[in-house]
Structure formats: C-alpha cells, structure tokens
XYZ file of C-alpha atoms in Angstrom:
431
model
C -8.311 9.840 -11.520
C -7.138 9.055 -15.069
C -3.655 7.631 -15.410
C -1.358 9.386 -17.861
C 2.244 9.426 -18.911
C 4.736 11.350 -16.816
C 5.484 13.150 -20.050
C 1.893 13.879 -21.031
C 2.256 17.635 -20.510
C 4.857 20.054 -19.156
C 2.697 20.604 -16.082
C 2.122 16.960 -15.176
C 4.113 15.078 -12.588
C 3.752 11.609 -11.100
C 4.334 13.141 -7.702
C 2.700 13.152 -4.312
C 2.532 16.107 -1.924
C 5.859 18.024 -1.886
C 6.247 19.409 1.627
C 9.439 18.765 3.609
C 11.531 16.718 1.217
C 14.452 16.579 3.633
C 12.500 14.678 6.290
C 9.827 12.822 4.314
C 11.399 12.260 0.886
C 11.249 8.473 1.103
C 7.553 8.491 1.919
C 6.811 11.110 -0.708
C 8.406 9.072 -3.431
C 6.641 5.910 -2.316
C 3.548 7.946 -3.192
C 5.002 9.283 -6.413
C 5.668 5.841 -7.860
C 1.977 4.972 -7.625
C -0.358 7.963 -7.281
C -0.634 10.433 -10.147
C -0.798 14.185 -9.612
C -0.255 17.372 -11.546
C 2.733 19.289 -10.245
C 1.250 22.648 -11.181
C -1.777 22.008 -8.937
C 0.441 20.897 -6.051
C 2.234 24.224 -6.251
C -1.151 25.905 -5.749
C -2.054 23.660 -2.811
C -4.532 21.419 -4.661
C -4.032 17.746 -3.766
C -6.235 15.562 -5.916
C -9.661 17.138 -5.390
C -8.745 18.734 -2.050
C -7.984 22.470 -1.871
C -5.548 23.046 0.986
C -3.469 25.877 2.418
C -0.292 23.934 1.631
C 1.749 25.346 -1.244
C 5.091 24.184 -2.607
C 7.763 26.857 -2.772
C 10.457 27.149 -5.402
C 13.009 25.832 -2.901
C 10.874 22.738 -2.266
C 10.311 22.235 -5.998
C 14.079 22.428 -6.484
C 14.603 19.827 -3.738
C 12.046 17.528 -5.365
C 13.822 17.844 -8.713
C 17.246 17.222 -7.117
C 16.010 14.187 -5.217
C 14.356 12.788 -8.350
C 17.520 13.119 -10.434
C 19.725 11.609 -7.728
C 17.388 8.614 -7.273
C 16.625 7.864 -10.953
C 13.016 9.094 -11.005
C 13.694 10.524 -14.434
C 10.221 11.476 -15.683
C 9.319 13.011 -12.306
C 12.547 14.998 -12.308
C 11.963 16.286 -15.846
C 8.504 17.608 -15.026
C 9.701 19.475 -11.935
C 12.642 20.885 -13.861
C 10.217 22.218 -16.475
C 8.084 23.739 -13.722
C 11.164 25.459 -12.303
C 12.018 26.823 -15.736
C 8.575 28.075 -16.705
C 6.324 28.535 -13.684
C 5.901 31.643 -11.556
C 5.697 30.514 -7.929
C 4.082 33.688 -6.600
C 4.308 34.911 -2.987
C 6.029 31.774 -1.747
C 8.814 32.169 -4.325
C 12.413 32.255 -3.113
C 15.585 33.198 -4.934
C 17.810 30.115 -5.245
C 20.959 32.114 -5.996
C 23.728 31.492 -3.505
C 22.144 28.323 -2.097
C 24.707 26.041 -3.737
C 22.072 24.162 -5.767
C 22.256 23.327 -9.456
C 20.227 25.471 -11.811
C 17.266 23.857 -13.607
C 19.341 23.748 -16.801
C 22.224 22.036 -15.006
C 19.799 19.549 -13.482
C 18.343 18.804 -16.910
C 21.790 18.156 -18.376
C 22.629 15.836 -15.464
C 19.291 14.021 -15.845
C 19.772 13.386 -19.568
C 23.336 12.172 -19.079
C 22.360 9.802 -16.257
C 19.272 8.514 -18.063
C 21.015 7.808 -21.364
C 24.239 6.371 -19.927
C 22.305 3.682 -17.996
C 19.505 3.263 -20.543
C 19.963 -0.413 -21.485
C 20.479 -1.524 -17.879
C 17.402 0.324 -16.574
C 15.262 -0.813 -19.498
C 16.178 -4.424 -18.806
C 15.169 -4.003 -15.161
C 11.819 -2.425 -16.067
C 12.643 0.867 -14.339
C 9.209 2.510 -14.485
C 10.379 6.120 -14.279
C 12.665 6.083 -17.280
C 11.639 6.955 -20.835
C 11.161 4.415 -23.619
C 13.864 6.094 -25.718
C 17.130 7.829 -24.988
C 16.489 11.513 -24.439
C 19.358 13.021 -26.410
C 17.736 15.924 -28.211
C 14.165 14.983 -27.134
C 13.821 17.992 -24.867
C 10.667 19.723 -26.063
C 8.874 16.571 -27.238
C 9.513 13.853 -24.675
C 9.017 10.137 -25.373
C 6.550 8.155 -23.295
C 7.536 6.849 -19.888
C 8.070 3.111 -19.517
C 5.465 3.243 -16.752
C 2.788 4.405 -19.189
C 3.807 1.980 -21.927
C 3.823 -1.095 -19.697
C 0.631 -0.003 -17.949
C -1.204 0.092 -21.277
C 0.270 -3.262 -22.308
C -0.808 -4.839 -19.024
C -4.288 -3.331 -19.315
C -4.818 -4.617 -22.861
C -3.395 -8.113 -22.375
C -4.530 -8.726 -18.782
C -1.012 -9.948 -18.001
C 0.591 -8.981 -14.701
C 3.721 -6.972 -15.487
C 6.229 -5.890 -12.884
C 7.633 -2.401 -12.632
C 10.586 -1.371 -10.497
C 11.483 1.829 -8.662
C 14.177 2.915 -6.248
C 12.825 0.993 -3.259
C 11.029 -2.056 -4.616
C 8.578 -3.485 -7.125
C 4.897 -3.296 -8.041
C 2.449 -4.619 -10.602
C 0.513 -2.232 -12.820
C -2.768 -3.529 -11.428
C -1.445 -2.447 -8.009
C -0.865 1.030 -9.430
C -4.358 1.253 -10.920
C -6.077 0.101 -7.723
C -4.186 2.671 -5.630
C -5.634 5.298 -7.978
C -9.148 3.971 -7.329
C -9.458 2.187 -10.678
C -10.366 -1.406 -11.440
C -7.625 -2.386 -13.849
C -9.377 -5.383 -15.391
C -12.834 -5.458 -16.920
C -14.154 -7.847 -14.270
C -15.165 -5.488 -11.494
C -16.016 -7.107 -8.140
C -19.620 -8.145 -7.495
C -20.419 -6.966 -3.970
C -23.042 -8.426 -1.655
C -24.197 -6.916 1.659
C -26.411 -8.266 4.443
C -27.188 -7.989 8.156
C -25.907 -11.092 9.940
C -27.449 -12.045 13.316
C -26.879 -15.818 13.154
C -23.206 -16.202 13.985
C -23.716 -15.851 17.747
C -26.582 -14.787 20.061
C -24.504 -11.696 20.898
C -25.376 -10.331 17.445
C -29.142 -10.954 17.667
C -29.839 -7.381 18.771
C -26.988 -5.688 16.935
C -26.497 -7.596 13.651
C -23.161 -7.498 11.865
C -23.089 -5.248 8.807
C -21.364 -7.653 6.434
C -20.113 -7.165 2.890
C -18.481 -9.768 0.668
C -15.738 -8.097 -1.345
C -14.650 -11.376 -2.960
C -16.113 -14.901 -2.794
C -13.198 -17.231 -3.563
C -10.857 -16.617 -1.930
C -13.038 -15.047 0.738
C -12.541 -11.354 1.523
C -15.059 -9.849 3.972
C -15.711 -6.346 5.230
C -17.664 -5.557 8.405
C -18.898 -2.012 9.038
C -19.273 -0.238 12.411
C -17.566 -3.109 14.224
C -15.003 -1.008 16.155
C -16.627 1.724 18.244
C -15.201 5.071 19.308
C -14.558 3.910 22.873
C -12.411 1.031 21.656
C -10.518 3.336 19.293
C -9.798 5.773 22.121
C -8.468 3.031 24.405
C -6.244 1.582 21.666
C -4.820 5.016 20.844
C -4.035 5.799 24.469
C -2.367 2.430 25.034
C -0.381 2.410 21.781
C 0.872 6.003 21.549
C 3.724 5.723 24.114
C 5.078 2.625 22.351
C 4.970 3.642 18.669
C 8.301 3.088 16.886
C 9.669 2.971 13.348
C 9.271 -0.163 11.213
C 12.275 -2.480 10.744
C 14.816 -1.610 8.070
C 13.459 -2.950 4.741
C 17.025 -3.829 3.793
C 17.091 -6.457 6.536
C 16.355 -9.965 5.286
C 12.684 -10.897 5.523
C 11.305 -7.405 6.137
C 8.584 -5.956 3.917
C 9.179 -2.410 2.648
C 6.951 -0.145 4.736
C 6.829 3.421 6.077
C 4.864 3.687 9.300
C 5.291 3.594 13.066
C 4.097 0.593 15.057
C 3.118 -0.614 18.510
C 2.081 -4.054 19.777
C -0.582 -4.482 22.469
C -1.532 -7.492 24.578
C -5.202 -8.039 25.390
C -4.441 -7.126 29.021
C -3.303 -3.646 27.961
C -6.713 -2.855 26.428
C -9.170 -4.583 28.820
C -12.131 -2.554 27.573
C -11.499 -3.519 23.942
C -12.020 -7.287 23.490
C -10.776 -7.558 19.900
C -9.703 -11.188 20.331
C -13.068 -12.260 21.728
C -14.853 -10.377 18.942
C -12.955 -12.311 16.260
C -13.762 -15.573 18.048
C -17.494 -14.797 18.072
C -17.607 -13.806 14.404
C -15.324 -16.400 12.808
C -15.271 -19.287 15.300
C -11.481 -19.156 15.617
C -9.357 -19.545 18.729
C -7.723 -16.148 19.203
C -7.091 -15.622 22.915
C -3.821 -16.957 24.261
C -0.206 -16.375 23.287
C -0.041 -19.433 21.026
C -3.347 -18.738 19.278
C -2.540 -15.279 17.935
C -0.070 -12.432 17.924
C -0.255 -9.205 19.864
C -2.490 -6.584 18.300
C -0.374 -4.531 15.923
C -1.238 -0.814 15.772
C 0.168 1.086 12.783
C 0.147 4.837 12.153
C 0.775 6.140 8.630
C 1.534 9.778 7.828
C 2.189 11.473 4.476
C 3.460 8.907 1.975
C 3.102 6.054 4.475
C 2.663 2.719 2.711
C 3.480 -0.994 2.697
C 4.739 -2.803 -0.397
C 3.168 -5.930 -1.871
C 3.349 -8.956 0.429
C 1.406 -11.871 1.863
C 0.912 -12.300 5.606
C 3.107 -15.244 6.413
C 6.145 -15.777 8.603
C 7.985 -18.239 6.406
C 6.991 -21.471 8.115
C 4.614 -22.645 5.382
C 4.945 -23.162 1.655
C 3.579 -20.803 -0.947
C 0.723 -22.097 -3.062
C -0.306 -21.139 -6.625
C 2.388 -18.493 -6.998
C 2.692 -16.946 -10.434
C 6.373 -17.069 -11.315
C 6.241 -13.563 -12.775
C 5.465 -12.013 -9.376
C 7.236 -14.384 -7.010
C 9.789 -11.731 -6.142
C 6.957 -9.489 -4.928
C 5.834 -11.876 -2.221
C 7.526 -11.028 1.060
C 7.646 -12.750 4.406
C 6.720 -10.542 7.327
C 9.613 -11.523 9.583
C 11.400 -14.732 8.678
C 11.991 -17.163 5.861
C 13.437 -19.798 8.173
C 11.182 -22.815 8.829
C 13.063 -23.428 12.075
C 11.870 -20.133 13.554
C 10.879 -21.134 17.136
C 7.814 -18.884 17.013
C 6.540 -20.618 13.880
C 7.365 -24.060 15.264
C 5.377 -23.302 18.411
C 2.280 -21.685 16.886
C 2.321 -22.558 13.213
C 2.086 -19.871 10.595
C -0.670 -17.298 10.236
C -4.101 -18.587 9.285
C -6.085 -15.319 9.108
C -5.842 -11.527 9.140
C -8.311 -9.155 10.821
C -7.500 -5.544 9.887
C -9.540 -2.580 11.130
C -9.490 1.154 10.429
C -9.607 3.688 13.267
C -10.087 6.812 11.139
C -11.187 7.986 7.713
C -8.445 9.005 5.266
C -8.955 12.087 3.095
C -6.912 10.828 0.135
C -5.056 7.575 -0.457
C -4.325 4.804 1.997
C -6.308 2.078 0.235
C -5.637 -1.575 1.018
C -5.342 -3.250 -2.389
C -5.427 -6.882 -3.537
C -4.102 -6.883 -7.133
C -4.824 -10.565 -7.832
C -8.451 -10.087 -6.741
C -8.859 -6.699 -8.461
C -10.016 -5.168 -5.158
C -9.253 -1.882 -3.438
C -10.579 -1.166 0.058
C -11.074 2.418 1.205
C -10.264 3.111 4.857
C -13.558 3.724 6.670
C -13.517 4.436 10.381
C -14.860 1.595 12.494
C -14.826 -0.983 9.691
C -12.736 -4.143 9.460
C -11.519 -6.457 6.699
C -10.988 -10.197 7.165
C -9.304 -12.862 5.035
C -7.639 -16.244 5.407
C -3.913 -15.991 4.766
C -3.460 -19.712 4.187
C -5.302 -22.544 2.505
C -6.778 -25.444 4.473
C -3.787 -27.577 3.528
C -1.541 -25.126 5.406
C 0.082 -23.495 2.385
C 0.054 -19.722 2.040
C -2.613 -18.436 -0.344
C -0.728 -16.141 -2.711
C -4.017 -14.807 -4.101
C -4.160 -12.688 -0.943
C -1.142 -10.665 -2.060
C -1.860 -7.127 -0.858
C -0.374 -3.711 -0.160
C -1.156 -0.478 1.677
C -1.237 2.427 -0.783
C 0.494 5.710 0.104
C -1.248 8.330 2.231
C -1.709 11.389 0.032
C -3.547 13.731 2.367
C -4.345 13.048 6.005
C -3.179 10.077 8.069
C -4.215 6.487 8.740
C -4.404 4.500 11.966
C -5.115 0.768 11.755
C -5.052 -2.315 13.949
C -4.186 -5.837 12.774
C -4.708 -9.153 14.545
C -3.097 -12.304 13.113
C -4.379 -15.726 14.178
C -2.158 -18.833 13.975
C -2.625 -22.368 12.703
C -1.915 -24.887 15.435
C -4.528 -23.640 17.908
C -7.086 -23.707 15.096
C -6.616 -27.146 13.554
C -10.102 -28.083 14.777
C -11.872 -24.793 13.996
C -10.471 -24.804 10.449
C -9.796 -28.483 9.668
C -6.920 -29.410 7.388
C -7.200 -31.086 4.002
C -4.804 -32.673 1.524
C -6.431 -30.870 -1.390
C -3.615 -28.699 -2.858
C -6.013 -25.836 -3.687
C -8.437 -25.974 -0.764
C-alpha cells in the first residue's frame, strides 16, 4: 500500500473504516493516524483490498468530518468535507437538513480558521495532520501534509522523526511498518529451520522456528499453539475481559483493547508456562517467576502505542534521545514498586496469536525494521532486557490498528530474579 499525502487527491483520506463514529471514534482515529485509505472506496465498502457489505452513509461521513475538525485531524477533515461536497452517496444517502449539524462549507470555514490560528504552535509540536502552510485561500490546491513531508525526510535521511497526533506519538518508520512497508533499505534477512534439539519433547514434533532478527534476537515459532489450547483460553478469559487502564493515568501505555489475566490453574489443559520453559530454558512457573497470562482482544481500530515491556524497576539502555518520550512503562515508573522488588523486572516476552487478522494488527519493531503479521497458532519471542539487567530499548514495539476483522492474543512475561541462573548477568553495558 503506497503512502501518499492526505492532500494527494480530493478522494483520498488517511482514514480507517468509518462505521459507528459515536462509539468507536477513538479506535478509528488510532487507525487513521497510521493506516492510509481512500475515503471514496470506504464509502463503497472497499477496505484496503477487501470488498465488504459495509458502506459509509452521508451521516457517518459528516460525523467523521466533525470529529476530525474538533480533534485537529485537519487533512483528514478536509478530505471528508470534500467528499461531502462532491460525492453522491447513493442508496445509503440521508438528508442532513434539520439534524443540527454544520454544513460542509461551515465545517471547512471552521477547519481553516482553527488550522491557521494555531499554525505555529502545531508546527512546532510536529502535528502530523496539519498542512505545511497556512490554508488561507489554498482551497482547491492544498499544500502537502506535514505527515507526508516528514515521512519523506525520514525515509531519505534514515533519521527517526517523531510525529504527534491527538492521543500520542509515533515515528515514521512505525507508520511505514504498519502499512506493510520496510521503511529503510535494509530489509530483514530471515532464516527458518526445524528445531528438535531443545528438548526430547520436540524430537517427534520439531519446532518450526524463524529468526526475524539476530541481534537483538527476535524469534517466531509457527503452529505452537493448537486449536484446543485456543478454545480453552477463550472460554476461561471471556467472562473476565475488561477495558484497558486509562492512558491518561501515569505509567499506562496508550492502548485500545479489552483484557483478562489467567493463572495456569485456570487453563490446566494449556501448559503455556511449561512450553516456554522447554523451549527457552527459563523458569516460568510460579508467581515470582512470571506474570499471569494476559489475554487481549482487539476490535476495529484496536491498537497499542509504542512502548517497551518493562515495569520501571530497571534502567533504560541505549535510548536514542529523540524517541525517549515514546518509551512507556507498562504499569509503574517507581523503582520501589513491591512487585518489581519481589520479582525483578521483565526479562522476556512470549506473545502468541489466536486468530488470523484480515487487515492490520501487525506487531511492529521500528528500531529493527520488522513487522510481524498475526498468524493463528504462531508465537513471537524476545528478551526485553539485556544481560546486565537494563531494558533493551531496541525492542521498542507497537500493535498496529485493526482495520478489518479482530485480533486475539496471549502474552506471557517472565521476570528476572527467578532467572538469574538461566540467563546469567554480566557487567557489559551492551550485553
């Protein structure tokens, strides 16, 4: 999917699936800041390459435009305003008269006034969805979006550049990876093999291993979670699923999903902890060795912003100053957290996918130039910290928005103190 400016044509919009803006607007616009679509195709029910029965009505298009203006998504708002002015919506059209909403022309006037009055402030903050010039009389011929300009600069120079939006920040490599593109010229060199040497258990059924990145290590294992395990996890987790913590609360990563946490005893037929022990020679079973299994369900627009998997009890290593603000602690930035003091911080992440996703939902690692497609039954593994105990900031990652379909994943975090012998420490600052 080729990236283009929000202003590249009157029918283009950096917008995800429209649907019920009143109930899913936050998730939709988490998609819109990253994944690029054409608004005119969304109106016809075409999402990326998928032809669906979902069509956006004129009322929904109006709501998208209103929401975009109110939340400073200027280039998105302008494209939907132009669609409202010029496009025939067909059988799903609705007369907006008497609904108390602003006309497209009134919305356009409000957009231009808001954009130009805060131009210098937004430009200084790198607001990705503004234009590179004041709009003024630039109505028919729009200037480029800042998102497009900075994306091209980052691509050419190889420098990580931050962009901002209403709910957080991203790098332009993050954006490219979520669109299935390798931003830099150095595409990953993959290596696959059947591994039957890690434990006698795998002699008959070898592990289907793939190295996504060598240093730092990022592994993928295929067909490791079977359908029976998935069914048991779903049945155990469904009654307990709840909304993620408020991202405005200190220490919480911006995310849109519902979550449940399961102890090993709640899924006796699904020995995830023992499986990780056999594959990676880590101590996982026991309350001090690892956390409960986290089950996360993502619907339309569901995503997680850039972060590293640490709880705040260890120091960050090799952080690039330009992206330090992007690195978030999962729960706490207080080294006196009793949970961290008891178990140490996280040493590894084992993330597995319980379904295929039609569009979107990649797990991306911008510093490694890697995007991972959700594939049912597969798992991804990486070490969250270095051997000296510091957090490895190279493992900065994010969950890209769900564009079409849903995503169900499980994550198991293993902690340091119970694994000081299985993964010995070192004083090397980069080991």
